[in-house]
mmCIF file of C-alpha atoms in Angstrom:
data_model
loop_
_atom_site.group_PDB
_atom_site.id
_atom_site.type_symbol
_atom_site.label_atom_id
_atom_site.label_comp_id
_atom_site.label_asym_id
_atom_site.label_seq_id
_atom_site.Cartn_x
_atom_site.Cartn_y
_atom_site.Cartn_z
ATOM 1 C CA UNK A 29 29.930 8.137 -2.027
ATOM 2 C CA UNK A 30 27.112 9.055 -4.439
ATOM 3 C CA UNK A 31 28.436 10.328 -7.763
ATOM 4 C CA UNK A 32 25.487 11.681 -9.717
ATOM 5 C CA UNK A 33 27.503 11.897 -12.942
ATOM 6 C CA UNK A 34 28.222 8.155 -12.793
ATOM 7 C CA UNK A 35 24.583 7.238 -12.181
ATOM 8 C CA UNK A 36 23.095 9.171 -15.084
ATOM 9 C CA UNK A 37 21.747 6.989 -17.891
ATOM 10 C CA UNK A 38 21.287 7.865 -21.554
ATOM 11 C CA UNK A 39 18.575 6.658 -23.928
ATOM 12 C CA UNK A 40 18.986 5.896 -27.598
ATOM 13 C CA UNK A 41 15.472 6.881 -28.655
ATOM 14 C CA UNK A 42 15.861 5.143 -32.009
ATOM 15 C CA UNK A 43 16.324 1.641 -30.610
ATOM 16 C CA UNK A 44 14.991 2.355 -27.078
ATOM 17 C CA UNK A 45 18.138 1.133 -25.359
ATOM 18 C CA UNK A 46 19.410 2.797 -22.197
ATOM 19 C CA UNK A 47 23.067 2.900 -21.253
ATOM 20 C CA UNK A 48 25.545 4.518 -18.868
ATOM 21 C CA UNK A 49 28.138 7.137 -19.872
ATOM 22 C CA UNK A 50 31.320 5.922 -21.573
ATOM 23 C CA UNK A 51 33.686 4.324 -19.080
ATOM 24 C CA UNK A 52 31.010 3.674 -16.441
ATOM 25 C CA UNK A 53 29.858 0.133 -15.644
ATOM 26 C CA UNK A 54 27.384 -0.682 -12.875
ATOM 27 C CA UNK A 55 26.822 -4.268 -11.795
ATOM 28 C CA UNK A 56 24.711 -5.559 -8.895
ATOM 29 C CA UNK A 57 26.844 -7.706 -6.634
ATOM 30 C CA UNK A 58 26.176 -11.162 -5.338
ATOM 31 C CA UNK A 59 24.181 -12.830 -8.115
ATOM 32 C CA UNK A 60 23.581 -16.383 -6.868
ATOM 33 C CA UNK A 61 24.632 -15.603 -3.308
ATOM 34 C CA UNK A 62 23.309 -13.177 -0.698
ATOM 35 C CA UNK A 63 25.917 -10.400 -0.665
ATOM 36 C CA UNK A 64 23.837 -7.953 -2.670
ATOM 37 C CA UNK A 65 20.563 -8.180 -0.740
ATOM 38 C CA UNK A 66 21.485 -8.168 2.944
ATOM 39 C CA UNK A 67 21.741 -4.386 3.389
ATOM 40 C CA UNK A 68 20.659 -1.238 1.546
ATOM 41 C CA UNK A 69 24.005 0.492 2.146
ATOM 42 C CA UNK A 70 27.669 -0.490 1.892
ATOM 43 C CA UNK A 71 28.218 0.349 5.572
ATOM 44 C CA UNK A 72 25.664 -2.346 6.474
ATOM 45 C CA UNK A 73 23.606 -0.006 8.638
ATOM 46 C CA UNK A 74 20.199 -0.245 6.952
ATOM 47 C CA UNK A 75 18.933 -3.811 6.755
ATOM 48 C CA UNK A 76 17.256 -4.992 3.559
ATOM 49 C CA UNK A 77 16.746 -8.783 3.544
ATOM 50 C CA UNK A 78 19.197 -9.394 6.401
ATOM 51 C CA UNK A 79 16.587 -10.113 9.110
ATOM 52 C CA UNK A 80 14.720 -12.489 6.812
ATOM 53 C CA UNK A 81 17.930 -14.202 5.735
ATOM 54 C CA UNK A 82 18.857 -14.908 9.346
ATOM 55 C CA UNK A 83 15.494 -16.593 9.939
ATOM 56 C CA UNK A 84 15.494 -18.546 6.685
ATOM 57 C CA UNK A 85 18.928 -19.973 7.412
ATOM 58 C CA UNK A 86 17.472 -21.536 10.559
ATOM 59 C CA UNK A 87 15.387 -23.890 8.421
ATOM 60 C CA UNK A 88 16.836 -27.374 8.579
ATOM 61 C CA UNK A 89 18.950 -28.038 5.512
ATOM 62 C CA UNK A 90 18.911 -24.426 4.307
ATOM 63 C CA UNK A 91 22.376 -23.439 3.097
ATOM 64 C CA UNK A 92 23.579 -20.059 1.920
ATOM 65 C CA UNK A 93 24.503 -20.021 -1.753
ATOM 66 C CA UNK A 94 23.014 -23.473 -2.318
ATOM 67 C CA UNK A 95 19.368 -23.562 -1.258
ATOM 68 C CA UNK A 96 19.132 -19.884 -0.296
ATOM 69 C CA UNK A 97 20.206 -17.686 -3.177
ATOM 70 C CA UNK A 98 19.563 -14.196 -4.530
ATOM 71 C CA UNK A 99 19.201 -12.649 -7.983
ATOM 72 C CA UNK A 100 19.818 -8.886 -7.525
ATOM 73 C CA UNK A 101 18.909 -6.674 -10.456
ATOM 74 C CA UNK A 102 20.231 -3.266 -11.491
ATOM 75 C CA UNK A 103 17.112 -1.258 -10.629
ATOM 76 C CA UNK A 104 17.990 1.502 -13.109
ATOM 77 C CA UNK A 105 16.973 -0.667 -16.059
ATOM 78 C CA UNK A 106 13.500 -1.891 -16.932
ATOM 79 C CA UNK A 107 11.842 -3.987 -19.616
ATOM 80 C CA UNK A 108 12.001 -3.810 -22.539
ATOM 81 C CA UNK A 109 15.779 -3.631 -22.755
ATOM 82 C CA UNK A 110 18.700 -5.823 -23.684
ATOM 83 C CA UNK A 111 19.907 -5.623 -20.085
ATOM 84 C CA UNK A 112 16.611 -7.020 -18.834
ATOM 85 C CA UNK A 113 16.617 -9.798 -21.417
ATOM 86 C CA UNK A 114 20.086 -10.872 -20.281
ATOM 87 C CA UNK A 115 18.949 -10.730 -16.663
ATOM 88 C CA UNK A 116 15.921 -12.915 -17.448
ATOM 89 C CA UNK A 117 18.229 -15.457 -19.094
ATOM 90 C CA UNK A 118 20.531 -15.473 -16.057
ATOM 91 C CA UNK A 119 17.533 -15.833 -13.752
ATOM 92 C CA UNK A 120 16.285 -18.834 -15.716
ATOM 93 C CA UNK A 121 19.682 -20.508 -15.437
ATOM 94 C CA UNK A 122 19.870 -19.729 -11.704
ATOM 95 C CA UNK A 123 16.434 -21.226 -11.041
ATOM 96 C CA UNK A 124 17.185 -24.356 -13.060
ATOM 97 C CA UNK A 125 20.582 -24.766 -11.392
ATOM 98 C CA UNK A 126 19.080 -24.331 -7.917
ATOM 99 C CA UNK A 127 16.457 -26.947 -8.783
ATOM 100 C CA UNK A 128 19.139 -29.422 -9.879
ATOM 101 C CA UNK A 129 21.592 -28.992 -6.984
ATOM 102 C CA UNK A 130 18.795 -29.368 -4.433
ATOM 103 C CA UNK A 131 17.553 -32.762 -5.553
ATOM 104 C CA UNK A 132 15.112 -31.445 -8.156
ATOM 105 C CA UNK A 133 13.057 -29.574 -5.567
ATOM 106 C CA UNK A 134 11.037 -26.731 -6.981
ATOM 107 C CA UNK A 135 12.187 -23.203 -6.247
ATOM 108 C CA UNK A 136 10.214 -20.762 -4.084
ATOM 109 C CA UNK A 137 10.595 -17.102 -5.038
ATOM 110 C CA UNK A 138 10.531 -14.123 -2.680
ATOM 111 C CA UNK A 139 10.407 -10.625 -4.193
ATOM 112 C CA UNK A 140 10.025 -7.092 -2.866
ATOM 113 C CA UNK A 141 8.842 -3.806 -4.376
ATOM 114 C CA UNK A 142 10.044 -3.384 -7.981
ATOM 115 C CA UNK A 143 11.250 -6.982 -7.782
ATOM 116 C CA UNK A 144 7.624 -8.104 -7.845
ATOM 117 C CA UNK A 145 6.963 -6.226 -11.074
ATOM 118 C CA UNK A 146 10.193 -7.547 -12.581
ATOM 119 C CA UNK A 147 9.347 -11.135 -11.619
ATOM 120 C CA UNK A 148 5.761 -10.857 -12.856
ATOM 121 C CA UNK A 149 7.003 -9.593 -16.216
ATOM 122 C CA UNK A 150 9.637 -12.344 -16.281
ATOM 123 C CA UNK A 151 7.017 -15.044 -15.685
ATOM 124 C CA UNK A 152 5.140 -13.945 -18.773
ATOM 125 C CA UNK A 153 8.200 -15.005 -20.813
ATOM 126 C CA UNK A 154 8.207 -18.566 -19.408
ATOM 127 C CA UNK A 155 5.968 -21.408 -20.661
ATOM 128 C CA UNK A 156 3.483 -22.971 -18.256
ATOM 129 C CA UNK A 157 5.194 -26.372 -18.377
ATOM 130 C CA UNK A 158 8.457 -24.749 -17.230
ATOM 131 C CA UNK A 159 6.740 -22.929 -14.368
ATOM 132 C CA UNK A 160 5.132 -26.144 -13.151
ATOM 133 C CA UNK A 161 8.417 -28.034 -13.256
ATOM 134 C CA UNK A 162 10.730 -25.501 -11.614
ATOM 135 C CA UNK A 163 8.670 -23.131 -9.429
ATOM 136 C CA UNK A 164 7.122 -23.971 -6.071
ATOM 137 C CA UNK A 165 5.570 -20.617 -5.102
ATOM 138 C CA UNK A 166 5.969 -16.872 -5.169
ATOM 139 C CA UNK A 167 5.838 -14.614 -2.095
ATOM 140 C CA UNK A 168 5.225 -11.128 -3.492
ATOM 141 C CA UNK A 169 6.056 -8.496 -0.832
ATOM 142 C CA UNK A 170 4.995 -4.892 -1.401
ATOM 143 C CA UNK A 171 4.919 -5.300 -5.161
ATOM 144 C CA UNK A 172 4.637 -2.052 -7.133
ATOM 145 C CA UNK A 173 2.294 -3.818 -9.506
ATOM 146 C CA UNK A 174 0.298 -0.836 -10.742
ATOM 147 C CA UNK A 175 2.852 1.918 -10.220
ATOM 148 C CA UNK A 176 3.412 4.537 -7.517
ATOM 149 C CA UNK A 177 2.692 8.273 -7.278
ATOM 150 C CA UNK A 178 6.072 9.058 -5.714
ATOM 151 C CA UNK A 179 7.695 8.657 -9.120
ATOM 152 C CA UNK A 180 5.776 11.705 -10.324
ATOM 153 C CA UNK A 181 7.396 13.771 -7.563
ATOM 154 C CA UNK A 182 10.783 12.282 -8.438
ATOM 155 C CA UNK A 183 10.512 13.762 -11.922
ATOM 156 C CA UNK A 184 9.195 17.198 -11.057
ATOM 157 C CA UNK A 185 11.161 18.227 -8.005
ATOM 158 C CA UNK A 186 13.028 15.627 -6.088
ATOM 159 C CA UNK A 187 14.662 12.494 -7.313
ATOM 160 C CA UNK A 188 13.779 9.337 -5.405
ATOM 161 C CA UNK A 189 15.531 10.183 -2.113
ATOM 162 C CA UNK A 190 13.324 12.465 -0.016
ATOM 163 C CA UNK A 191 14.935 12.385 3.413
ATOM 164 C CA UNK A 192 18.372 13.812 2.549
ATOM 165 C CA UNK A 193 18.697 17.593 3.270
ATOM 166 C CA UNK A 194 19.635 19.841 0.352
ATOM 167 C CA UNK A 195 22.851 20.810 2.146
ATOM 168 C CA UNK A 196 24.048 17.214 1.755
ATOM 169 C CA UNK A 197 22.626 16.463 -1.677
ATOM 170 C CA UNK A 198 20.712 18.893 -3.864
ATOM 171 C CA UNK A 199 17.318 17.444 -4.692
ATOM 172 C CA UNK A 200 17.517 19.076 -8.138
ATOM 173 C CA UNK A 201 20.815 17.314 -8.828
ATOM 174 C CA UNK A 202 19.238 14.063 -7.712
ATOM 175 C CA UNK A 203 16.227 14.853 -9.892
ATOM 176 C CA UNK A 204 18.564 15.014 -12.863
ATOM 177 C CA UNK A 205 19.636 11.447 -12.138
ATOM 178 C CA UNK A 206 16.069 10.250 -11.522
ATOM 179 C CA UNK A 207 14.978 11.583 -14.899
ATOM 180 C CA UNK A 208 17.507 9.332 -16.642
ATOM 181 C CA UNK A 209 16.626 6.100 -14.785
ATOM 182 C CA UNK A 210 14.332 4.074 -17.026
ATOM 183 C CA UNK A 211 12.743 2.052 -14.225
ATOM 184 C CA UNK A 212 11.300 5.267 -12.765
ATOM 185 C CA UNK A 213 9.238 5.711 -15.936
ATOM 186 C CA UNK A 214 8.324 2.023 -15.912
ATOM 187 C CA UNK A 215 6.850 2.329 -12.393
ATOM 188 C CA UNK A 216 4.722 5.414 -13.036
ATOM 189 C CA UNK A 217 0.990 4.924 -12.386
ATOM 190 C CA UNK A 218 -0.656 3.211 -15.328
ATOM 191 C CA UNK A 219 -4.080 2.668 -16.820
ATOM 192 C CA UNK A 220 -6.410 0.953 -15.927
ATOM 193 C CA UNK A 221 -5.165 0.838 -12.324
ATOM 194 C CA UNK A 222 -5.668 4.603 -12.490
ATOM 195 C CA UNK A 223 -8.566 5.820 -14.597
ATOM 196 C CA UNK A 224 -8.012 8.243 -17.465
ATOM 197 C CA UNK A 225 -9.609 11.170 -15.624
ATOM 198 C CA UNK A 226 -7.887 10.706 -12.243
ATOM 199 C CA UNK A 227 -5.510 13.567 -11.468
ATOM 200 C CA UNK A 228 -1.948 12.593 -10.541
ATOM 201 C CA UNK A 229 -0.560 16.137 -10.482
ATOM 202 C CA UNK A 230 -2.466 19.428 -10.594
ATOM 203 C CA UNK A 231 -1.221 22.931 -11.314
ATOM 204 C CA UNK A 232 -3.283 26.120 -11.749
ATOM 205 C CA UNK A 233 -3.158 25.621 -15.532
ATOM 206 C CA UNK A 234 -3.209 21.828 -16.033
ATOM 207 C CA UNK A 235 -4.345 18.485 -14.670
ATOM 208 C CA UNK A 236 -2.020 15.596 -15.460
ATOM 209 C CA UNK A 237 -3.365 12.033 -15.626
ATOM 210 C CA UNK A 238 -2.080 8.643 -16.782
ATOM 211 C CA UNK A 239 -2.956 9.648 -20.346
ATOM 212 C CA UNK A 240 -1.343 13.117 -20.242
ATOM 213 C CA UNK A 241 2.007 12.373 -18.622
ATOM 214 C CA UNK A 242 3.607 13.310 -21.924
ATOM 215 C CA UNK A 243 2.155 16.810 -21.501
ATOM 216 C CA UNK A 244 3.639 16.947 -18.007
ATOM 217 C CA UNK A 245 7.135 16.205 -19.289
ATOM 218 C CA UNK A 246 6.826 18.808 -22.027
ATOM 219 C CA UNK A 247 5.423 21.423 -19.654
ATOM 220 C CA UNK A 248 8.322 20.898 -17.250
ATOM 221 C CA UNK A 249 10.619 21.508 -20.240
ATOM 222 C CA UNK A 250 11.915 17.942 -20.255
ATOM 223 C CA UNK A 251 10.481 16.546 -23.525
ATOM 224 C CA UNK A 252 12.905 13.605 -23.415
ATOM 225 C CA UNK A 253 10.791 12.297 -20.552
ATOM 226 C CA UNK A 254 7.906 11.609 -22.902
ATOM 227 C CA UNK A 255 10.130 9.513 -25.182
ATOM 228 C CA UNK A 256 11.429 7.537 -22.218
ATOM 229 C CA UNK A 257 7.946 6.972 -20.835
ATOM 230 C CA UNK A 258 6.670 5.810 -24.241
ATOM 231 C CA UNK A 259 9.644 3.430 -24.549
ATOM 232 C CA UNK A 260 8.782 1.440 -21.413
ATOM 233 C CA UNK A 261 5.175 2.076 -20.399
ATOM 234 C CA UNK A 262 3.868 -1.050 -22.144
ATOM 235 C CA UNK A 263 6.756 -3.311 -21.158
ATOM 236 C CA UNK A 264 5.045 -4.727 -18.076
ATOM 237 C CA UNK A 265 2.891 -7.754 -17.260
ATOM 238 C CA UNK A 266 0.625 -7.886 -14.207
ATOM 239 C CA UNK A 267 -1.679 -10.737 -15.173
ATOM 240 C CA UNK A 268 -2.055 -14.099 -13.459
ATOM 241 C CA UNK A 269 1.388 -15.657 -12.821
ATOM 242 C CA UNK A 270 0.200 -19.286 -13.083
ATOM 243 C CA UNK A 271 2.106 -20.373 -9.965
ATOM 244 C CA UNK A 272 0.921 -20.449 -6.322
ATOM 245 C CA UNK A 273 1.232 -16.844 -5.143
ATOM 246 C CA UNK A 274 1.080 -15.189 -1.730
ATOM 247 C CA UNK A 275 0.665 -11.430 -1.353
ATOM 248 C CA UNK A 276 2.180 -9.534 1.576
ATOM 249 C CA UNK A 277 1.885 -5.778 1.981
ATOM 250 C CA UNK A 278 1.045 -2.878 4.246
ATOM 251 C CA UNK A 279 -2.358 -1.220 4.372
ATOM 252 C CA UNK A 280 -4.055 1.794 5.989
ATOM 253 C CA UNK A 281 -0.727 3.653 6.188
ATOM 254 C CA UNK A 282 -0.840 7.250 4.865
ATOM 255 C CA UNK A 283 0.467 7.182 1.285
ATOM 256 C CA UNK A 284 0.622 9.791 -1.472
ATOM 257 C CA UNK A 285 -2.515 9.763 -3.646
ATOM 258 C CA UNK A 286 -1.812 12.878 -5.751
ATOM 259 C CA UNK A 287 0.193 16.114 -5.868
ATOM 260 C CA UNK A 288 -0.676 19.746 -6.527
ATOM 261 C CA UNK A 289 0.866 23.193 -6.944
ATOM 262 C CA UNK A 290 -1.070 26.281 -5.842
ATOM 263 C CA UNK A 291 1.273 28.610 -7.738
ATOM 264 C CA UNK A 292 2.212 28.014 -11.358
ATOM 265 C CA UNK A 293 5.668 29.546 -10.883
ATOM 266 C CA UNK A 294 6.540 26.770 -8.420
ATOM 267 C CA UNK A 295 6.146 24.105 -11.102
ATOM 268 C CA UNK A 296 8.252 22.061 -11.495
ATOM 269 C CA UNK A 297 11.290 22.996 -9.399
ATOM 270 C CA UNK A 298 9.601 23.486 -6.036
ATOM 271 C CA UNK A 299 8.272 20.625 -3.929
ATOM 272 C CA UNK A 300 4.553 20.006 -4.594
ATOM 273 C CA UNK A 301 1.974 19.547 -1.878
ATOM 274 C CA UNK A 302 0.456 16.120 -1.513
ATOM 275 C CA UNK A 303 -2.967 14.599 -1.034
ATOM 276 C CA UNK A 304 -2.844 11.469 1.084
ATOM 277 C CA UNK A 305 -4.606 8.170 0.612
ATOM 278 C CA UNK A 306 -3.794 4.725 1.947
ATOM 279 C CA UNK A 307 -1.160 2.126 1.114
ATOM 280 C CA UNK A 308 2.153 1.061 2.633
ATOM 281 C CA UNK A 309 3.598 4.550 2.907
ATOM 282 C CA UNK A 310 5.190 4.332 -0.554
ATOM 283 C CA UNK A 311 2.912 2.295 -2.825
ATOM 284 C CA UNK A 312 -0.834 3.078 -3.007
ATOM 285 C CA UNK A 313 -3.190 0.302 -1.939
ATOM 286 C CA UNK A 314 -4.746 -0.075 -5.386
ATOM 287 C CA UNK A 315 -1.319 -0.944 -6.775
ATOM 288 C CA UNK A 316 -0.450 -3.368 -3.977
ATOM 289 C CA UNK A 317 -3.747 -5.266 -4.172
ATOM 290 C CA UNK A 318 -3.575 -6.218 -7.836
ATOM 291 C CA UNK A 319 -2.278 -9.622 -6.793
ATOM 292 C CA UNK A 320 -5.436 -10.227 -4.712
ATOM 293 C CA UNK A 321 -7.473 -10.963 -7.800
ATOM 294 C CA UNK A 322 -5.160 -13.436 -9.500
ATOM 295 C CA UNK A 323 -6.543 -16.940 -9.878
ATOM 296 C CA UNK A 324 -3.194 -18.307 -8.672
ATOM 297 C CA UNK A 325 -3.193 -16.306 -5.416
ATOM 298 C CA UNK A 326 -3.455 -18.641 -2.417
ATOM 299 C CA UNK A 327 -3.155 -16.121 0.408
ATOM 300 C CA UNK A 328 -3.243 -12.386 1.141
ATOM 301 C CA UNK A 329 -1.569 -10.957 4.239
ATOM 302 C CA UNK A 330 -1.998 -7.272 5.110
ATOM 303 C CA UNK A 331 -0.327 -5.326 7.922
ATOM 304 C CA UNK A 332 -1.697 -1.993 9.122
ATOM 305 C CA UNK A 333 0.929 -1.242 11.770
ATOM 306 C CA UNK A 334 3.543 1.057 10.237
ATOM 307 C CA UNK A 335 6.442 -0.808 11.870
ATOM 308 C CA UNK A 336 5.204 -4.082 10.371
ATOM 309 C CA UNK A 337 3.698 -2.970 7.084
ATOM 310 C CA UNK A 338 5.577 0.050 5.753
ATOM 311 C CA UNK A 339 7.265 -0.482 2.430
ATOM 312 C CA UNK A 340 10.756 -1.248 3.758
ATOM 313 C CA UNK A 341 10.074 -2.270 7.368
ATOM 314 C CA UNK A 342 7.812 -5.103 6.237
ATOM 315 C CA UNK A 343 10.934 -7.096 5.374
ATOM 316 C CA UNK A 344 11.681 -7.268 9.117
ATOM 317 C CA UNK A 345 8.146 -8.337 10.022
ATOM 318 C CA UNK A 346 8.641 -11.523 12.054
ATOM 319 C CA UNK A 347 5.032 -12.664 11.578
ATOM 320 C CA UNK A 348 5.357 -12.371 7.811
ATOM 321 C CA UNK A 349 8.683 -14.192 7.831
ATOM 322 C CA UNK A 350 7.151 -17.052 9.831
ATOM 323 C CA UNK A 351 4.351 -17.303 7.275
ATOM 324 C CA UNK A 352 6.819 -17.411 4.382
ATOM 325 C CA UNK A 353 8.773 -20.158 6.151
ATOM 326 C CA UNK A 354 5.550 -22.168 6.458
ATOM 327 C CA UNK A 355 4.890 -21.657 2.757
ATOM 328 C CA UNK A 356 8.279 -22.895 1.623
ATOM 329 C CA UNK A 357 8.491 -25.673 4.217
ATOM 330 C CA UNK A 358 4.922 -26.864 4.513
ATOM 331 C CA UNK A 359 3.346 -28.299 1.397
ATOM 332 C CA UNK A 360 5.098 -31.558 0.513
ATOM 333 C CA UNK A 361 8.243 -30.111 2.146
ATOM 334 C CA UNK A 362 9.142 -28.593 -1.211
ATOM 335 C CA UNK A 363 10.613 -25.233 -2.026
ATOM 336 C CA UNK A 364 13.856 -23.324 -1.940
ATOM 337 C CA UNK A 365 14.229 -19.581 -2.024
#
């Protein structure tokens, strides 16, 4: 059951550290094994990595918890934070341990969505000699590398869950939670992926861009949002990862490009109207394609069919999974996920 009061985070604006209410602890399950990444829900109805896991375990010698491992992250946090620093340290130990217990074979990484942005930022903390010793490749699936417009809507009217009717969960209650989650600010559209004059949200009295998001938070009477955005907006790295990288994502699927209100009185509590562009249905194309231009990128794979390329369904794309298996099994037979 979703308890909004237990998912709200607080921010100490003096030291820029986010934390949960007293008495509440949230930990992702299954670090080092696969328990935390198989399904989206506890009832195991909505598959996350489950389809891919089943195919990967068919690789000769692949063993769950030994050569196939996961490093789930509490998505509510984002760099820079003490929680993220501890996660990066645990991830380093997990990669080095996996390398050792598999005969010193380099580790292949698979990430999805925010995981791509987390891993890219993590790589910036590791020296090149370490990357070359321990990492085989990186398959970056649907990475939110430059941010996503849907986070703007999450702050003004909705929270991050759009499909649940208000009778089951008030979107304004969920918005309250979304406004406390630091990763939502971290994944807002950013310059220069979006230019300074490009409108993200328009009302009859204001145009909000990547440089005026602070005004948006103040105008919606949530000034704390500006402090939270300022605390994390520069804590990201999307430069060349210096390891062989493969980009997988959807394309030509209708995706939010901007939002607008025709009536000022509807801002911010009512749902804004949207202008559509292209992407994977969640992440705009310009954000997904950042990895195309990296010197280390060895392959780009795009899927225009919604069932194969949409932001979540892509993880069940059998063609993509076959390609990833070739990547981790092909060159010199090296690589473990």
